[in-house]
mmCIF file of C-alpha atoms in Angstrom:
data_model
loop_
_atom_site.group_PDB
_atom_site.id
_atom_site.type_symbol
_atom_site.label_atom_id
_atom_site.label_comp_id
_atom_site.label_asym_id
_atom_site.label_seq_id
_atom_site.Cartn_x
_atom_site.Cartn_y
_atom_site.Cartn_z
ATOM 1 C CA UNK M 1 18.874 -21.499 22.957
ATOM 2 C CA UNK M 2 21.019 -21.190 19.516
ATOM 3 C CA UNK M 3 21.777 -17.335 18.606
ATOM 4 C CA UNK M 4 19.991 -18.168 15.426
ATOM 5 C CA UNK M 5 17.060 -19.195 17.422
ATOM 6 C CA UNK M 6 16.625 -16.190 19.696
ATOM 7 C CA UNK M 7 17.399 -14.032 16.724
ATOM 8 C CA UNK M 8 13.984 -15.722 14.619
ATOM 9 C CA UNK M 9 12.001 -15.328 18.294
ATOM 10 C CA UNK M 10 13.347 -11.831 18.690
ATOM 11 C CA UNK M 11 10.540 -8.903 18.769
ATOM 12 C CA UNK M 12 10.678 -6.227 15.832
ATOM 13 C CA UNK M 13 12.864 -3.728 16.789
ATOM 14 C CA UNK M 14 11.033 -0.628 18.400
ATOM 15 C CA UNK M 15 11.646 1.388 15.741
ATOM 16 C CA UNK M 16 10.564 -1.360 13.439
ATOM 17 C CA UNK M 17 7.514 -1.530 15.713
ATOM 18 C CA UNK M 18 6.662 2.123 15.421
ATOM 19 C CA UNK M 19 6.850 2.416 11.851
ATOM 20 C CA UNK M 20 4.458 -1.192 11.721
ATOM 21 C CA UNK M 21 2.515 0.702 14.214
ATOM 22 C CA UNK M 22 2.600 4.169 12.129
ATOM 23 C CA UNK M 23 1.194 2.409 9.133
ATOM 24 C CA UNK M 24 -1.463 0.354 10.381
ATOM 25 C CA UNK M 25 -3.307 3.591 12.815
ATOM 26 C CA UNK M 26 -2.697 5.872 9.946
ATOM 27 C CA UNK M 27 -4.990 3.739 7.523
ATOM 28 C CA UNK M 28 -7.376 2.969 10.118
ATOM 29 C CA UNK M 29 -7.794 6.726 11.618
ATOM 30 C CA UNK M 30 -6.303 9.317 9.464
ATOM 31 C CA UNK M 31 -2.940 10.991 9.430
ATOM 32 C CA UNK M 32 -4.684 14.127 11.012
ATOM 33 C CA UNK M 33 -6.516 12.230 13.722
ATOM 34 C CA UNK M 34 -3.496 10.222 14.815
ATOM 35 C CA UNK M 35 -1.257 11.326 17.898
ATOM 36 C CA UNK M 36 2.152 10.183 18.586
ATOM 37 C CA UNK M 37 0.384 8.567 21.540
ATOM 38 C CA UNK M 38 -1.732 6.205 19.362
ATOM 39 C CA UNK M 39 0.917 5.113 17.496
ATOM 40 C CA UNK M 40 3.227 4.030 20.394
ATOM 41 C CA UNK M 41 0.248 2.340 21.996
ATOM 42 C CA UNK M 42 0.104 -0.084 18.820
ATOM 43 C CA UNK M 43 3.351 -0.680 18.736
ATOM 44 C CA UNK M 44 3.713 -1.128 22.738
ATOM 45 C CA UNK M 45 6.166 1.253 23.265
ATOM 46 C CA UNK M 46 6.439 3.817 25.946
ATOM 47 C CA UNK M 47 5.209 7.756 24.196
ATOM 48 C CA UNK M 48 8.673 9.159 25.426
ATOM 49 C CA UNK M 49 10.646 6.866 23.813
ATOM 50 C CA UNK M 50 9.037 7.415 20.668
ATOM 51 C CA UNK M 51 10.947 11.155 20.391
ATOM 52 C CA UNK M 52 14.556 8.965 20.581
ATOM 53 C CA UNK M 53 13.514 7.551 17.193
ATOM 54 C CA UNK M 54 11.421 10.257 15.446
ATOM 55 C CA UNK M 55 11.418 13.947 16.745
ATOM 56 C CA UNK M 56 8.189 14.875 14.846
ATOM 57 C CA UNK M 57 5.036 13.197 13.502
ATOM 58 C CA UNK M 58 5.929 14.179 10.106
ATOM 59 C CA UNK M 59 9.073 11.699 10.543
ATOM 60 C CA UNK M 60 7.261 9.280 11.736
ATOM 61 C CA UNK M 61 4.323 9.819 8.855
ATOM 62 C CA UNK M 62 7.596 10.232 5.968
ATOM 63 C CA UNK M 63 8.831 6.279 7.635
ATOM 64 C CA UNK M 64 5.110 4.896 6.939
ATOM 65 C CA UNK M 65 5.246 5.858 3.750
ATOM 66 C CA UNK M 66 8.457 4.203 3.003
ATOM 67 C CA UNK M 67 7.155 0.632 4.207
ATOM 68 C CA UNK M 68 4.541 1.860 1.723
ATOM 69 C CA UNK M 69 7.045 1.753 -0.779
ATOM 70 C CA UNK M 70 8.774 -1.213 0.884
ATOM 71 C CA UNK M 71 5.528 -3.422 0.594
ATOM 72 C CA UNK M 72 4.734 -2.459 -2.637
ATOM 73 C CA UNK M 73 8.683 -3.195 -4.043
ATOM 74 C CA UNK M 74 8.009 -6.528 -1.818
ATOM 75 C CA UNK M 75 4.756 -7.501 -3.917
ATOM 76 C CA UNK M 76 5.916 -6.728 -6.978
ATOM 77 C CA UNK M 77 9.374 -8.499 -6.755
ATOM 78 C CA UNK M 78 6.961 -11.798 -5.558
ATOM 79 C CA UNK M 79 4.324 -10.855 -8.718
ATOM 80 C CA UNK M 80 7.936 -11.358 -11.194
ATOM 81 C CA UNK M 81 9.214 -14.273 -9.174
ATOM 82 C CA UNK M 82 5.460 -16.535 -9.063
ATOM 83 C CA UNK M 83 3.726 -15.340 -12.839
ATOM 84 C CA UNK M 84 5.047 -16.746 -16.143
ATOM 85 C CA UNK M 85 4.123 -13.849 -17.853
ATOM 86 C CA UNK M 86 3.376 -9.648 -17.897
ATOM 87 C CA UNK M 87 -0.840 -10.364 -18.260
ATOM 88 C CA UNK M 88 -0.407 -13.312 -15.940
ATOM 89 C CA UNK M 89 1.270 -10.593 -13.413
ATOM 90 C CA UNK M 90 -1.274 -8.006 -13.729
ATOM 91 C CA UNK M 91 -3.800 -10.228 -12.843
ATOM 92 C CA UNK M 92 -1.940 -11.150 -9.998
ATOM 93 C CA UNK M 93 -1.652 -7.475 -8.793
ATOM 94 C CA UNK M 94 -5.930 -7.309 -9.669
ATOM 95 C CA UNK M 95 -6.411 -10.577 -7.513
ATOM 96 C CA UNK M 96 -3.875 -9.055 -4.918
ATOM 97 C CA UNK M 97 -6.319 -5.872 -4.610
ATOM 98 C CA UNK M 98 -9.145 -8.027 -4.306
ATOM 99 C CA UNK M 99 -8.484 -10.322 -2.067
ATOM 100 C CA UNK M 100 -8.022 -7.074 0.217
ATOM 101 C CA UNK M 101 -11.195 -5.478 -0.305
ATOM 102 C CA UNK M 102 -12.386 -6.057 3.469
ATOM 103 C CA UNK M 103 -9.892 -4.289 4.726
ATOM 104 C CA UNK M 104 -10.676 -1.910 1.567
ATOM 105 C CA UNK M 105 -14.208 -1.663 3.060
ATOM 106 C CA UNK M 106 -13.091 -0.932 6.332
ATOM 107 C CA UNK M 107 -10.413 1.771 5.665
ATOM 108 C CA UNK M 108 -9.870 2.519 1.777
ATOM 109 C CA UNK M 109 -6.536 1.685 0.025
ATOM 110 C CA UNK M 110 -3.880 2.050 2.567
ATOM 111 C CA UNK M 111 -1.361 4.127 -0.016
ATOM 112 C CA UNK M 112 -4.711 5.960 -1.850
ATOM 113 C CA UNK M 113 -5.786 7.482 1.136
ATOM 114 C CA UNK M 114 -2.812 8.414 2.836
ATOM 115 C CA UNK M 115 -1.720 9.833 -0.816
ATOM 116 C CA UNK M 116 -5.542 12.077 -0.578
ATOM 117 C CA UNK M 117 -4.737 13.169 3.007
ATOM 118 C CA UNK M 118 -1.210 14.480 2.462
ATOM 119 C CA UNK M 119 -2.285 15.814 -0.426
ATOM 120 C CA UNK M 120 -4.634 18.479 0.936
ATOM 121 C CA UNK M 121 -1.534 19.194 3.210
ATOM 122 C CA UNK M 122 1.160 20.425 0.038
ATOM 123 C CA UNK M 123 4.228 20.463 2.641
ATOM 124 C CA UNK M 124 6.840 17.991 1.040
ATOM 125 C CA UNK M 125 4.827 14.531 2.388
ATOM 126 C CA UNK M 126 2.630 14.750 -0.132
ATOM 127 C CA UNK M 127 5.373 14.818 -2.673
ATOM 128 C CA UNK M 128 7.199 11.663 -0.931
ATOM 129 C CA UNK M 129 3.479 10.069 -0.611
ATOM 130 C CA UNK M 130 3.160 10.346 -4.689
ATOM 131 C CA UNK M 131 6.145 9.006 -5.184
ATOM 132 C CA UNK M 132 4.998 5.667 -3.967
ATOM 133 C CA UNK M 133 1.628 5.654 -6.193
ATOM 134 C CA UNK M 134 4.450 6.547 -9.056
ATOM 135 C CA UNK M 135 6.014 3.533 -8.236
ATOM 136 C CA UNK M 136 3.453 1.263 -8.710
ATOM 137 C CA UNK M 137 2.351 3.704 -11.837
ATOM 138 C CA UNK M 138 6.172 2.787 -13.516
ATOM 139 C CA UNK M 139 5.835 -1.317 -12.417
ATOM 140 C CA UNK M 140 2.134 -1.342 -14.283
ATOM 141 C CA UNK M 141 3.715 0.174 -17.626
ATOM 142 C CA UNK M 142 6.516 -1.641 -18.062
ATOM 143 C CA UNK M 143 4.025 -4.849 -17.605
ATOM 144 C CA UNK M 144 2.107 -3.585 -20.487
ATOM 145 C CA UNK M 145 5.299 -2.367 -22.172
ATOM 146 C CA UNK M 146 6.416 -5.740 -22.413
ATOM 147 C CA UNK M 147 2.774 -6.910 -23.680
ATOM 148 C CA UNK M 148 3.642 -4.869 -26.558
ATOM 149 C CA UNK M 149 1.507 -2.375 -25.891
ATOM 150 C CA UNK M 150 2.407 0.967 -27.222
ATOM 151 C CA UNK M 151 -0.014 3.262 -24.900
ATOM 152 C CA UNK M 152 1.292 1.936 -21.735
ATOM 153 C CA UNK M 153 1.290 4.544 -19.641
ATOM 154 C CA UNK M 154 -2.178 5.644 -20.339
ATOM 155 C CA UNK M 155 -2.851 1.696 -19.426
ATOM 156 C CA UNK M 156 -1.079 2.006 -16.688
ATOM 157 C CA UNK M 157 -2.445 5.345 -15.377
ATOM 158 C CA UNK M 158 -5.849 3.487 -16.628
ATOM 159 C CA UNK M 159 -5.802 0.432 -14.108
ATOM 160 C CA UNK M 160 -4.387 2.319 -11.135
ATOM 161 C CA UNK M 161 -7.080 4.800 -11.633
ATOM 162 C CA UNK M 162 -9.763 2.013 -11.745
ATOM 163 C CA UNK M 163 -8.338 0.503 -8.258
ATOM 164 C CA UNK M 164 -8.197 3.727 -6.619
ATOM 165 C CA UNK M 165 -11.668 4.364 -7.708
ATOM 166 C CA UNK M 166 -13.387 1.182 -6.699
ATOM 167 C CA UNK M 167 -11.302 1.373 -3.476
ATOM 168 C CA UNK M 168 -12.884 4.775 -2.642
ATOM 169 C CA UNK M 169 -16.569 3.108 -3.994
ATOM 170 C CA UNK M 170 -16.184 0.171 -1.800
ATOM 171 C CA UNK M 171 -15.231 1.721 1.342
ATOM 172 C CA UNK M 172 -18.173 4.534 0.699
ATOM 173 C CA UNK M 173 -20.793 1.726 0.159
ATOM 174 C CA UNK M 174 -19.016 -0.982 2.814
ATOM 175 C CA UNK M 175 -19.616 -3.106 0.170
ATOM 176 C CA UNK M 176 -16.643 -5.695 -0.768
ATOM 177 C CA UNK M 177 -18.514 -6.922 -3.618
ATOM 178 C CA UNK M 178 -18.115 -3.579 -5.565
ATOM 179 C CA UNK M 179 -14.102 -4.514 -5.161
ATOM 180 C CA UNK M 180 -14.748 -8.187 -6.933
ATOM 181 C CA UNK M 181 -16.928 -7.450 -9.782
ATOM 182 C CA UNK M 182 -14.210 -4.610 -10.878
ATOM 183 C CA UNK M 183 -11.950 -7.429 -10.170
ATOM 184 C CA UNK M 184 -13.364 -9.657 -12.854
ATOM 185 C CA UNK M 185 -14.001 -6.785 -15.415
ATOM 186 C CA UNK M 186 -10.086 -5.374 -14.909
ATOM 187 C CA UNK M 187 -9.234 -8.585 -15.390
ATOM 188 C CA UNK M 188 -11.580 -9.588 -18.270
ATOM 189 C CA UNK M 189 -9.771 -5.967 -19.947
ATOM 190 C CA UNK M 190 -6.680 -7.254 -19.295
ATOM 191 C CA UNK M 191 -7.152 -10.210 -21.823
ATOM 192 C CA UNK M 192 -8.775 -8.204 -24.073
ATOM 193 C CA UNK M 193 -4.944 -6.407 -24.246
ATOM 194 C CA UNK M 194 -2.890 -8.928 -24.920
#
């Protein structure tokens, strides 16, 4: 076997692994429900060995957030590379939240909720946490910037708001259709912008 073979068979890292681990069990059960144990479970690593690569949960929580921030830079970059133009890329990002919704229904938005937990916490993670929704905040105004719209942030702060709410709707209700009707109306008020 070629180097370049083994290295595209290769597992993840275990680091890699607990921070794809960290992400995934903190959606599903709650940054205050999860142990260090759970997450080294899903990633199939020994507990003890979890301490060589993160002394504290909070380290471990502050590295799920950045593949937070990692997916979202990841989507984004792939929204600008595959949509001719800013409407046509906002609707991506709509259809990107929809086609989600039954994992919505099942767990919320993964970077909404975590956001709400840490929140309620006010120790520096909730800070970092913002920062990601921020992120995706900045990447929806400049889209409407460059439709020419002169209220962009409110826009922007307008559609994240509406995704964050239906997320929070459709998990309540366990109901994925909630998620595509507001897909069709955000997207229906996204035309109506341009």
């Amino acid at each position: 076997m070629t180097d370049s073979v083994k290295s595209a068979t290769r597992k993840p890292g275990k680091r890699e692994r607990l921070v794809t681990a960290a992400t995934r069990v903190l959606h599903e059960q709650g940054v205050e429900k999860t142990t260090l144990a759970d997450i080294a479970q899903a990633a199939e690593i020994p507990v003890g060995n979890v301490y060589y690569y993160f002394k504290t949960k909070d380290q471990l929580i502050e590295a799920a957030i950045g593949a937070h921030a990692q997916h979202l830079h990841t989507m984004t970059a792939i929204l600008e590379q595959h949509a001719a133009t800013p409407q046509d890329r906002l609707k991506a990002l709509v259809q990107g939240w929809v086609d989600q919704r039954d994992l919505t229904v099942s767990y919320g938005c993964p970077t909404g909720t975590l956001c709400s937990e840490l929140g309620k916490r006010a120790d520096g993670l909730d800070r970092v946490a913002a920062g990601v929704m921020g992120l995706l905040i900045d990447w929806v105004e400049r889209r409407f910037a460059e439709m020419g719209r002169a209220d962009s942030r409110e826009l922007a702060v307008a559609l994240v708001a509406a995704y964050q709410g239906i997320s929070l709707l459709t998990n309540t209700f366990r109901d994925p259709e909630l998620m595509t009707a507001e897909g069709r109306r955000l997207t229906r008020w996204i035309d109506s912008l341009a």
